Short mmCIF file of C-alpha atoms and ligand atoms in Angstrom, two decimals:
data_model
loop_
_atom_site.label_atom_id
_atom_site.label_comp_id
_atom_site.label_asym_id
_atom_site.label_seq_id
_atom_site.Cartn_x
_atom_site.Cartn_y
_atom_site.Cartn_z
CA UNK Y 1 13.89 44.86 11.15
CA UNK Y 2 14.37 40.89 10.69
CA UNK Y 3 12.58 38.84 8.70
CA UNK Y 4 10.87 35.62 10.25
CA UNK Y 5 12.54 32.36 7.38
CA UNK Y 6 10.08 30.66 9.23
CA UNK Y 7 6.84 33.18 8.66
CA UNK Y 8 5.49 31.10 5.42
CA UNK Y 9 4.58 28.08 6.96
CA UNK Y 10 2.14 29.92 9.06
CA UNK Y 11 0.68 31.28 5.96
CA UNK Y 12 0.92 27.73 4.12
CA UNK Y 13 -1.39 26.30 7.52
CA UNK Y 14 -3.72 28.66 6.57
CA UNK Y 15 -4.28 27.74 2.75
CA UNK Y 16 -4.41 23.69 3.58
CA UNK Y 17 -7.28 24.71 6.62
CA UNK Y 18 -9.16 26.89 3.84
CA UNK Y 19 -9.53 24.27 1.38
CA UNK Y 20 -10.52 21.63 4.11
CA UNK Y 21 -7.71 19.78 3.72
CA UNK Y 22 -7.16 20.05 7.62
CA UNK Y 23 -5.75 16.25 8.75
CA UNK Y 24 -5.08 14.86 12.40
CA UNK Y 25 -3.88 12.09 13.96
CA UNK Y 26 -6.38 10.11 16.21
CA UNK Y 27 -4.99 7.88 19.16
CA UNK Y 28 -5.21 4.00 19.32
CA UNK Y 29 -5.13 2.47 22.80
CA UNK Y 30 -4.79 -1.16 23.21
CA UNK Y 31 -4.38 -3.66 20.27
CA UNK Y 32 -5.66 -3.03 16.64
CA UNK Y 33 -8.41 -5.33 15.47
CA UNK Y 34 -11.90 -5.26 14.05
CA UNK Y 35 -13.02 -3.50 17.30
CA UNK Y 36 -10.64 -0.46 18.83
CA UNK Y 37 -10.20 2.20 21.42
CA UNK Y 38 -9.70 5.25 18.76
CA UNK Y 39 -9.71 8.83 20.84
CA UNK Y 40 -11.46 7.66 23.98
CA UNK Y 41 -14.31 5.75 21.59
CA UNK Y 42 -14.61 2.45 21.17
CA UNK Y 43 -15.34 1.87 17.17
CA UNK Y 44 -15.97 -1.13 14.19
CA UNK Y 45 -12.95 -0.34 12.57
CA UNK Y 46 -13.33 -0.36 8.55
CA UNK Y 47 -10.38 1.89 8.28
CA UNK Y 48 -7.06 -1.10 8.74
CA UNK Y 49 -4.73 -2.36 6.47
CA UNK Y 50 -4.46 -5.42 8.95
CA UNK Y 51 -6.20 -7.17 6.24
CA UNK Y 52 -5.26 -10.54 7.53
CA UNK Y 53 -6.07 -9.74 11.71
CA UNK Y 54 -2.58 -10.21 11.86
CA UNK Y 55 -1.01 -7.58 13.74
CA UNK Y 56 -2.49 -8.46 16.73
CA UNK Y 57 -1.85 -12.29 16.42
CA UNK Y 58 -0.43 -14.13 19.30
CA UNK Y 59 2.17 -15.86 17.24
CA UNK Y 60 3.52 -13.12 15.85
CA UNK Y 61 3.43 -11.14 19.59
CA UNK Y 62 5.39 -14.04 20.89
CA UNK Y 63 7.91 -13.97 18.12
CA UNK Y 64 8.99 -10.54 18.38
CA UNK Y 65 9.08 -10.73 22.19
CA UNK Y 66 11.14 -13.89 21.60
CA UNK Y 67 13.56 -12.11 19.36
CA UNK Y 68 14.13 -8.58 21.61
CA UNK Y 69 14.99 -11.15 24.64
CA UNK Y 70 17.40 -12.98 22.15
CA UNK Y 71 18.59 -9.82 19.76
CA UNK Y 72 17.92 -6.89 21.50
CA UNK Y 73 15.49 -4.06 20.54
CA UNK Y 74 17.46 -2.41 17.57
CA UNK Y 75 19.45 -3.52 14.58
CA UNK Y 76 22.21 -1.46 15.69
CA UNK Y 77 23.68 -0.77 12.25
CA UNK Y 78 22.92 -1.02 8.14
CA UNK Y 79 22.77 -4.67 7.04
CA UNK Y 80 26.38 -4.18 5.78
CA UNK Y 81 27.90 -3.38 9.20
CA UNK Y 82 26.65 -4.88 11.94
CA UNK Y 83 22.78 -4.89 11.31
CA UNK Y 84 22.49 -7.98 9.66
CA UNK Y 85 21.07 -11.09 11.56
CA UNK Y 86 20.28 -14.81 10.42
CA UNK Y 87 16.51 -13.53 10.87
CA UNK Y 88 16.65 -10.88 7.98
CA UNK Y 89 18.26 -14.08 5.66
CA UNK Y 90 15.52 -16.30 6.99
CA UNK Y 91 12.71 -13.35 6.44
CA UNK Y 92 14.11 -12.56 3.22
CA UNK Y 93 14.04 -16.20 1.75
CA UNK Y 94 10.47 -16.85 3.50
CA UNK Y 95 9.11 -14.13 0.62
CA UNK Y 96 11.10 -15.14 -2.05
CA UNK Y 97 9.14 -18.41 -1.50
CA UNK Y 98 5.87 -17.20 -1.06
CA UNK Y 99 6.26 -14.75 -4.66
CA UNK Y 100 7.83 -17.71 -6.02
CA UNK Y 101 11.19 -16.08 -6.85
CA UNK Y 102 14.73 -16.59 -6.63
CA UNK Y 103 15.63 -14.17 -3.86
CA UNK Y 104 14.24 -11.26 -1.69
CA UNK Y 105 15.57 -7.59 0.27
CA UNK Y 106 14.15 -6.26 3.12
CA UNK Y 107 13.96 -2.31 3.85
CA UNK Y 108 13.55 -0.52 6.48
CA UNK Y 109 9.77 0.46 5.21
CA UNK Y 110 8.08 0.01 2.03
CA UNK Y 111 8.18 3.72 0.61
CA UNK Y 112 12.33 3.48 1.56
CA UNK Y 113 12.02 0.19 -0.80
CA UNK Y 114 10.64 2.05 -3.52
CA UNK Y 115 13.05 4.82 -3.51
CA UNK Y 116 15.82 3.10 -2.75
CA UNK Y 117 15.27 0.66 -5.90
CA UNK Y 118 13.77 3.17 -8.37
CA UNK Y 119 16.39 5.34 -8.13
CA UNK Y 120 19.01 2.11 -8.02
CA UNK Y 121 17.39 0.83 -11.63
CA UNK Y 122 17.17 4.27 -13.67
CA UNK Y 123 18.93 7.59 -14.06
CA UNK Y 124 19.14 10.52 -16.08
CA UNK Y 125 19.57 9.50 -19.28
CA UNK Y 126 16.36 6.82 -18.66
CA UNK Y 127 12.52 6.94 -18.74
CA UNK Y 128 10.09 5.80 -16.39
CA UNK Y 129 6.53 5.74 -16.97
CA UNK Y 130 3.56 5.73 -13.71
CA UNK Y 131 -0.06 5.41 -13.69
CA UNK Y 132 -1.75 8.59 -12.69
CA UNK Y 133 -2.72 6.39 -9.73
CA UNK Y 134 0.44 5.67 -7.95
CA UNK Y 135 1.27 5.57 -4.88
CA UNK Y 136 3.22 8.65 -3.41
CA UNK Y 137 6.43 6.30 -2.46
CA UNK Y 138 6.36 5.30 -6.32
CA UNK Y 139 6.20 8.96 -7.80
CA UNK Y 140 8.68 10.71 -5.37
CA UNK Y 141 11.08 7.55 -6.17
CA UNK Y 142 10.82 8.46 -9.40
CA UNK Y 143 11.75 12.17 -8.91
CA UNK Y 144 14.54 10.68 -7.08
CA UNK Y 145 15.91 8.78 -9.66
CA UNK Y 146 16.25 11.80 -11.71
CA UNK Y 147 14.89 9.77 -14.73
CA UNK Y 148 12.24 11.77 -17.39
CA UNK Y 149 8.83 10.77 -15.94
CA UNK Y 150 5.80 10.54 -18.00
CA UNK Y 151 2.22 10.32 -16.13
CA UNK Y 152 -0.02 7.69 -18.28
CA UNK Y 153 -4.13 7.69 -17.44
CA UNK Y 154 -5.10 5.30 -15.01
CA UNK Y 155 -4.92 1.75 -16.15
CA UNK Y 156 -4.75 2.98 -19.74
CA UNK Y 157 -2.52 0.63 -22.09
CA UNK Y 158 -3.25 2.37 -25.12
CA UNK Y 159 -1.74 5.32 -24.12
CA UNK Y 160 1.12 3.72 -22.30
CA UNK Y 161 1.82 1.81 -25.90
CA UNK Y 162 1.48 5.07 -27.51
CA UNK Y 163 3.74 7.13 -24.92
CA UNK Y 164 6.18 4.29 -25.36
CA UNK Y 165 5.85 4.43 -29.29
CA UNK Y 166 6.57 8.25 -28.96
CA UNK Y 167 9.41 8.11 -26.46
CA UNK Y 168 11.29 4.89 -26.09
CA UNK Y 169 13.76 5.32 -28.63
CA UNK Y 170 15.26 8.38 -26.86
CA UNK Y 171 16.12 6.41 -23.65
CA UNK Y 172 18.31 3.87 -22.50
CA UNK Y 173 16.38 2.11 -19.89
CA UNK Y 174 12.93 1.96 -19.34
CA UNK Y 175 10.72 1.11 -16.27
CA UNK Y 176 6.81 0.72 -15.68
CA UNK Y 177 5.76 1.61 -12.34
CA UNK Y 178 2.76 0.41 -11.15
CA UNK Y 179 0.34 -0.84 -8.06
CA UNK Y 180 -1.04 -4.16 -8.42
CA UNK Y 181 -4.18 -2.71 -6.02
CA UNK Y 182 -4.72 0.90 -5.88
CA UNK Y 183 -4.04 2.01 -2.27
CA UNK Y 184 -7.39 4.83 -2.39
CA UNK Y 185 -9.50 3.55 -5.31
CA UNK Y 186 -8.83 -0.79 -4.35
CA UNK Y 187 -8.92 -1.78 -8.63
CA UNK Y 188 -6.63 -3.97 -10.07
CA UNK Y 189 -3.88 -2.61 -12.67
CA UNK Y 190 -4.47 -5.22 -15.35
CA UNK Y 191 -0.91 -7.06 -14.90
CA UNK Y 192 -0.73 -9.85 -17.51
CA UNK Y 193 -1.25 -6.76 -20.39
CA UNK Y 194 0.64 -4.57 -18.91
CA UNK Y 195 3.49 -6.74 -19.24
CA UNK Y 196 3.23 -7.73 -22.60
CA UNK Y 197 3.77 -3.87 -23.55
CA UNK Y 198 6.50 -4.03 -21.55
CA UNK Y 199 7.69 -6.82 -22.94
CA UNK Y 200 7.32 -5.34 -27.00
CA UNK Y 201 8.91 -2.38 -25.77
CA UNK Y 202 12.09 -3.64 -23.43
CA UNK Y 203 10.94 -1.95 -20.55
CA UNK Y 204 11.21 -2.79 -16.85
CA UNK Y 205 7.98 -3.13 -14.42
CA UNK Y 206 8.02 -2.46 -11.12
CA UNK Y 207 4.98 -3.60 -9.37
CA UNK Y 208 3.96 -2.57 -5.84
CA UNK Y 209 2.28 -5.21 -3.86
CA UNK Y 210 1.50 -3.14 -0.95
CA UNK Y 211 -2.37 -4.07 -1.11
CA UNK Y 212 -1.92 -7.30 -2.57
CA UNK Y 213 0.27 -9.35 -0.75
CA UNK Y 214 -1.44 -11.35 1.84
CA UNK Y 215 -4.98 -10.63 -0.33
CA UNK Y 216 -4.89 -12.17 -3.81
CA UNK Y 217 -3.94 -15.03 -5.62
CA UNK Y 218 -4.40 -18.55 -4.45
CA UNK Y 219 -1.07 -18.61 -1.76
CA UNK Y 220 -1.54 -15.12 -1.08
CA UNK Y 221 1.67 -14.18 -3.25
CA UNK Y 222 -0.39 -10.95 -4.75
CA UNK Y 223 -1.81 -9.36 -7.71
CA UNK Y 224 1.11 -10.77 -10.06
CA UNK Y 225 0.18 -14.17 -8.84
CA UNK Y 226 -3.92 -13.31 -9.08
CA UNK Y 227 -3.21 -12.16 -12.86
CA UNK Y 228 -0.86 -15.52 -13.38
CA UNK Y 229 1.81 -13.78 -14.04
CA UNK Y 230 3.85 -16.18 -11.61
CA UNK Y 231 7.52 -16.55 -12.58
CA UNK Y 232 7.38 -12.84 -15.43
CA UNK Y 233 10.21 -11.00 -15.07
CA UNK Y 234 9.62 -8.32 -12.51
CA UNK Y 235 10.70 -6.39 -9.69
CA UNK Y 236 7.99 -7.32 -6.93
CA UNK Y 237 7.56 -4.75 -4.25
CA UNK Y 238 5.43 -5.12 -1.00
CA UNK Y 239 5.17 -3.91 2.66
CA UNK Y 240 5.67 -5.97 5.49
CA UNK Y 241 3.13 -3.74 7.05
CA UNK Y 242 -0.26 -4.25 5.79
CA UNK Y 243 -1.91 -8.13 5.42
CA UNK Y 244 1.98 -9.01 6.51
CA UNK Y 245 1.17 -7.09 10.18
CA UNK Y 246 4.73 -5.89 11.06
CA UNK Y 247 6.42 -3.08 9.72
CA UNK Y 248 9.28 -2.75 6.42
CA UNK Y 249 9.29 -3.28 3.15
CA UNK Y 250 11.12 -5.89 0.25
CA UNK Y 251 11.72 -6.24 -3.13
CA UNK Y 252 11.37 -9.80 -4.20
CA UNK Y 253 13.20 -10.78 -8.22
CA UNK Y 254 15.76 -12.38 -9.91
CA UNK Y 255 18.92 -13.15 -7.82
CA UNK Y 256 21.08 -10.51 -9.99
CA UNK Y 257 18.26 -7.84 -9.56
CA UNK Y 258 18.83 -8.55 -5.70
CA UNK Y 259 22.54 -8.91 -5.44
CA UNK Y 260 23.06 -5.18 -7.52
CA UNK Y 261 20.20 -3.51 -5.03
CA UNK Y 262 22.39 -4.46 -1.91
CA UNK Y 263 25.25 -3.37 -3.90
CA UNK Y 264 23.42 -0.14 -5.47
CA UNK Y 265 19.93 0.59 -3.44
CA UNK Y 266 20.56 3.64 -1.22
CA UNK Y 267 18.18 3.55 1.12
CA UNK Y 268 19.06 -0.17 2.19
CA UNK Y 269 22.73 0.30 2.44
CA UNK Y 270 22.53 3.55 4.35
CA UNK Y 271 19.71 2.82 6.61
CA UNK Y 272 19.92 0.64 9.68
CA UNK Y 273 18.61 -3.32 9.46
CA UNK Y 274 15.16 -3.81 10.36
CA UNK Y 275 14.61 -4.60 14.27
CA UNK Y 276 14.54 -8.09 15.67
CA UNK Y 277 11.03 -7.56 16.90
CA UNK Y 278 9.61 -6.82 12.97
CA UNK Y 279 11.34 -9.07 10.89
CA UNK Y 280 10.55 -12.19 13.70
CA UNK Y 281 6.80 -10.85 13.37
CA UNK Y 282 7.05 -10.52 9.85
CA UNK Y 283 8.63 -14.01 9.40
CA UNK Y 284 5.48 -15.78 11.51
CA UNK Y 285 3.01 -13.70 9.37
CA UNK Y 286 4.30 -15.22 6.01
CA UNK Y 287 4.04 -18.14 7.84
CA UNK Y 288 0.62 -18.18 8.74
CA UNK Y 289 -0.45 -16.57 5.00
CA UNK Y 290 1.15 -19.73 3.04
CA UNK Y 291 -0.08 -22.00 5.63
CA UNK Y 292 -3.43 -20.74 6.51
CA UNK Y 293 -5.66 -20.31 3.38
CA UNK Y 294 -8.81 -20.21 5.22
CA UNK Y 295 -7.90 -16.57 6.48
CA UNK Y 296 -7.64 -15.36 3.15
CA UNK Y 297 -11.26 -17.31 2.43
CA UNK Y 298 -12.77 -15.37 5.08
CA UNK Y 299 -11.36 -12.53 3.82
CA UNK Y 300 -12.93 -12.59 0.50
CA UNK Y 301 -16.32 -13.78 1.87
CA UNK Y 302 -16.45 -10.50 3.93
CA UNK Y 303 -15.45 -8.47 0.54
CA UNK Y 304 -18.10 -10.20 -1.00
CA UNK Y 305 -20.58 -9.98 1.67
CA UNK Y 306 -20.04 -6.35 1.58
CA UNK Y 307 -20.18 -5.79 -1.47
CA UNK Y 308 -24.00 -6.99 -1.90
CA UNK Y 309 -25.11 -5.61 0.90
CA UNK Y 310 -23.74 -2.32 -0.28
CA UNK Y 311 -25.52 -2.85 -3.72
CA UNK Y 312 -29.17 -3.19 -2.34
CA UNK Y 313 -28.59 0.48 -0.86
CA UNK Y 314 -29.84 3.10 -3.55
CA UNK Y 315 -27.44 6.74 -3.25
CA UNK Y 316 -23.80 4.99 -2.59
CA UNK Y 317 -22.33 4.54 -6.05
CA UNK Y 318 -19.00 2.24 -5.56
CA UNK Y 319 -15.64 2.57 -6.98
CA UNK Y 320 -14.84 -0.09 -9.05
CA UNK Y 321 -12.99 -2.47 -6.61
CA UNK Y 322 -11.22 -6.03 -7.01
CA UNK Y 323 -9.62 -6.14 -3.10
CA UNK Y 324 -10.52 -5.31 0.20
CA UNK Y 325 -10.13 -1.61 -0.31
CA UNK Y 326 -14.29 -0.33 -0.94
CA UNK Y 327 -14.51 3.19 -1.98
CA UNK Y 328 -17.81 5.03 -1.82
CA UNK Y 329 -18.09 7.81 -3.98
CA UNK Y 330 -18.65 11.65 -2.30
CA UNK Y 331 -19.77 14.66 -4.83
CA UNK Y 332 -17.05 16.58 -2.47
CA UNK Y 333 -15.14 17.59 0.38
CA UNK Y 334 -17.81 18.41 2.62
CA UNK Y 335 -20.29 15.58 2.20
CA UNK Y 336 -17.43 13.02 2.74
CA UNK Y 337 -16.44 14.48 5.90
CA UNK Y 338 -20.38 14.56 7.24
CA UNK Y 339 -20.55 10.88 5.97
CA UNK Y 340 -17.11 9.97 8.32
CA UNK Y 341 -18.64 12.20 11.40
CA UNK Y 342 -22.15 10.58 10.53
CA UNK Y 343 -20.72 6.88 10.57
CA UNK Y 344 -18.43 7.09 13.41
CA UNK Y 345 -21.53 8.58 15.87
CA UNK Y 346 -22.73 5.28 15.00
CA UNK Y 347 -20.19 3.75 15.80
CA UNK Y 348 -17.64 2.96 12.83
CA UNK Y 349 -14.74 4.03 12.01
CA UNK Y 350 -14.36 4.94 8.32
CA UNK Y 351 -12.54 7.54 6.81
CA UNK Y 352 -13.33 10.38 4.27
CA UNK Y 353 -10.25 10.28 1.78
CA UNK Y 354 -9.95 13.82 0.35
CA UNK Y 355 -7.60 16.21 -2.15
CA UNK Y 356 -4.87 16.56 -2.09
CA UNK Y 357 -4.38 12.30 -1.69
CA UNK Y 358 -6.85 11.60 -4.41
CA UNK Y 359 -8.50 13.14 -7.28
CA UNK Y 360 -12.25 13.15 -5.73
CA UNK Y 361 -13.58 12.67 -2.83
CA UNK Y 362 -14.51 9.37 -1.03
CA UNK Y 363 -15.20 6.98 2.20
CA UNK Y 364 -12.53 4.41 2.00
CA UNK Y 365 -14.10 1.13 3.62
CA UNK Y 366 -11.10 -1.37 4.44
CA UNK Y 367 -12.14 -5.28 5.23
CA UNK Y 368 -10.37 -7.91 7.23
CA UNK Y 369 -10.52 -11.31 7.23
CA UNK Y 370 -11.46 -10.99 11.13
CA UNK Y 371 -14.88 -9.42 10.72
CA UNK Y 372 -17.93 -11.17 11.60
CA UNK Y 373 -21.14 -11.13 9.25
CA UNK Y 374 -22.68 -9.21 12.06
CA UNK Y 375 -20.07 -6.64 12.13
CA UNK Y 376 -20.87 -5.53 8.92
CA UNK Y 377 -23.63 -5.60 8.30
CA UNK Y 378 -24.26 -2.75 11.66
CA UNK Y 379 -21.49 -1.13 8.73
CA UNK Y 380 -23.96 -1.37 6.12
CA UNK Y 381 -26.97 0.20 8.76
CA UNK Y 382 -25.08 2.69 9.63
CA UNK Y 383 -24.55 3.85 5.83
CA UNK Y 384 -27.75 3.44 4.94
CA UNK Y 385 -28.21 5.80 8.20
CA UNK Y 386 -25.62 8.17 6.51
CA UNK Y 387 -27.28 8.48 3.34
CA UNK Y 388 -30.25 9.89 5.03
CA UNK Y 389 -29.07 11.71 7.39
CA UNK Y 390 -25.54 13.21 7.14
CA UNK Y 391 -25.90 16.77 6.22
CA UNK Y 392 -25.28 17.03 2.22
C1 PLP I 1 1.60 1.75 2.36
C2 PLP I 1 2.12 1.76 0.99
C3 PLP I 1 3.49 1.88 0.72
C4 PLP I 1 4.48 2.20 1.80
O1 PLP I 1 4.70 1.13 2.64
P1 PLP I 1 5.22 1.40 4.13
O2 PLP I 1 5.80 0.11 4.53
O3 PLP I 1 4.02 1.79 4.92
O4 PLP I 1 6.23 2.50 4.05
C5 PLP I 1 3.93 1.79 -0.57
N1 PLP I 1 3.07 1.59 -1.59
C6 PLP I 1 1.73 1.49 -1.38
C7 PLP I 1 0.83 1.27 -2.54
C8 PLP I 1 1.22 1.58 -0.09
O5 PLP I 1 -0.09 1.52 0.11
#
């Protein structure tokens, strides 16, 4: 008789269907935008991270077809071999500028970013602590690391202060992860506190911009600028693949906190350079956020638009939200699904967010600065729609 090695992921399947944690990917045809072709359907999409309309921007189209014709389609090897072009130095000082700092790395993708420099800045014999919150890239970078990692509460200070009281003396290093805006929930970690406890207790901060970048502060630098906390010591993570429209990551700091991650981060020297086509795209979208405010304006008119609209509806309690992310609460599993089945029969695309991602339940509304007035509010009919009709 042989045993099947294999047999237990069958058996795993079954548990994640059972507890309706079933996921699938849907198909996009043509470009992204506030409209799309999802599965056949054509939808109001509330569900992007293209906060900025970017992605499907004719400048930056034109600049990655301009730099395959001139640099080919791949990298061809890690920065430190032969991967490295002109465009990555140009990219990577075109961020530094925009976060105001002295230089800039670009990954291969924002979770390799966070990995790669967690587990360069900390080690066994140091502590990291991470808001209950986190992104997934942040936590498994600090399993990585190999550091002791303490969970504190969401956004709670007091018991970061206290955990720090407790435990700091026993480490060597210390470093506060955080997101600036929560990827599922769309609040703000409150930055310019958060760094003075780092600050009385000698710790690091890691901040991920992922949500931020492109979003807040007046030159679109973040939540770090949006908190003015311009010019604090920090490492300053973000995507390149969000409000930015392309695809990668960076860490933007000090010059010596950049020169020891090309020296130390794993995941940068080991991986190949980012393609022509994404960093050129990525370049023209930092572009266009430092030189075109009025995207970001129209961006926050829509949040706010949204948001009272959403408020004269009775039964859709909100998340508490500072960003584009809008989170409507569901009592559970079920109901959330109904709501996303509900709302794209109507038309929009919005997804239920469910365990295991988050803690509860919820529809996770996502704005861009490319929506029209009209758009959503046929959004805001349609949930009104939901709440009386989508099967509790
Ligand atoms: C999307 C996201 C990342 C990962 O970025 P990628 O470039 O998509 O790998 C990291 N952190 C947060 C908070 C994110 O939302």
């Amino acid at each position: 008789m042989m045993n099947n090695p294999y047999d237990w992921i069958d058996r795993s399947l079954q548990t994640i269907h059972r507890a309706g944690w079933t996921r699938h990917t849907r198909t996009l045809t043509g470009l992204p935008g506030t409209v799309i072709n999802i599965d056949g359907q054509v939808l109001l999409n509330f569900a992007s991270n293209d906060y900025l309309g970017l992605a499907s921007d004719d400048r930056l189209i034109q600049a990655a077809i301009q730099a395959t014709e001139g640099y080919g389609t791949g990298s061809t090897g890690s920065r430190l071999i032969t991967g490295h072009r002109q465009l990555h130095r140009d990219l990577e000082m075109a961020i530094a500028t925009l976060k105001q700092t002295e230089d800039a790395l670009v990954f291969s993708s924002g979770y390799a970013a966070n990995i790669g420099t967690i587990a360069a800045l900390v080690g066994k014999r140091d502590l990291i602590l991470c808001d209950a919150y986190n992104h997934s890239s942040l936590r498994n970078g600090a399993i990585v690391s190999g550091a002791t990692l303490l969970d504190y509460h969401h956004c709670d200070l007091v018991q970061l202060s206290q955990q720090l009281e407790t435990h700091r003396k026993q480490f060597q290093r210390c470093l506060i992860i955080t997101d600036s805006v929560f990827s599922m929930d769309g609040d703000l970690c409150p930055l310019a506190e958060l760094f003075d406890v780092a600050a009385a207790f000698d710790c690091m901060v890691l901040v991920d911009e992922a949500h931020g970048t492109g979003v807040l502060g007046k030159n679109g630098a973040g939540g770090i600028e949006h908190c003015g906390c311009t010019g604090r010591p920090a490492v300053q993570m973000g995507t390149l693949s969000k409000a930015i429209g392309s695809l990668g990551g960076y860490i933007a700091g000090s010059a010596p906190l950049i020169d020891f991650l090309r020296h130390r981060a794993a995941s940068w020297i080991y991986s190949t350079g980012l393609s022509p086509a994404d960093t050129a795209a990525a370049l023209a979208a930092v572009t266009v956020i430092q030189t075109e405010p009025d995207r970001r304006d129209r961006l926050w008119q829509n949040i706010v638009y949204l948001k009272q609209k959403l408020a004269q509806l009775p039964n859709l309690p909100l998340l508490p939200s500072d960003s584009a992310i809008i989170c409507i609460a569901m009592p559970n599993v079920q109901t959330a699904m109904n709501f996303s089945q509900y709302l794209q029969s109507a038309g929009i695309l919005a997804l239920a967010i469910r365990p295991p991602t988050v803690p509860t339940s919820r529809i996770r509304l996502t704005l861009m600065a490319t929506h029209t007035p009209a758009q959503i509010d046929q959004l805001v009919i349609a949930l009104a729609g939901a709440v009386v009709n989508a099967p509790r």
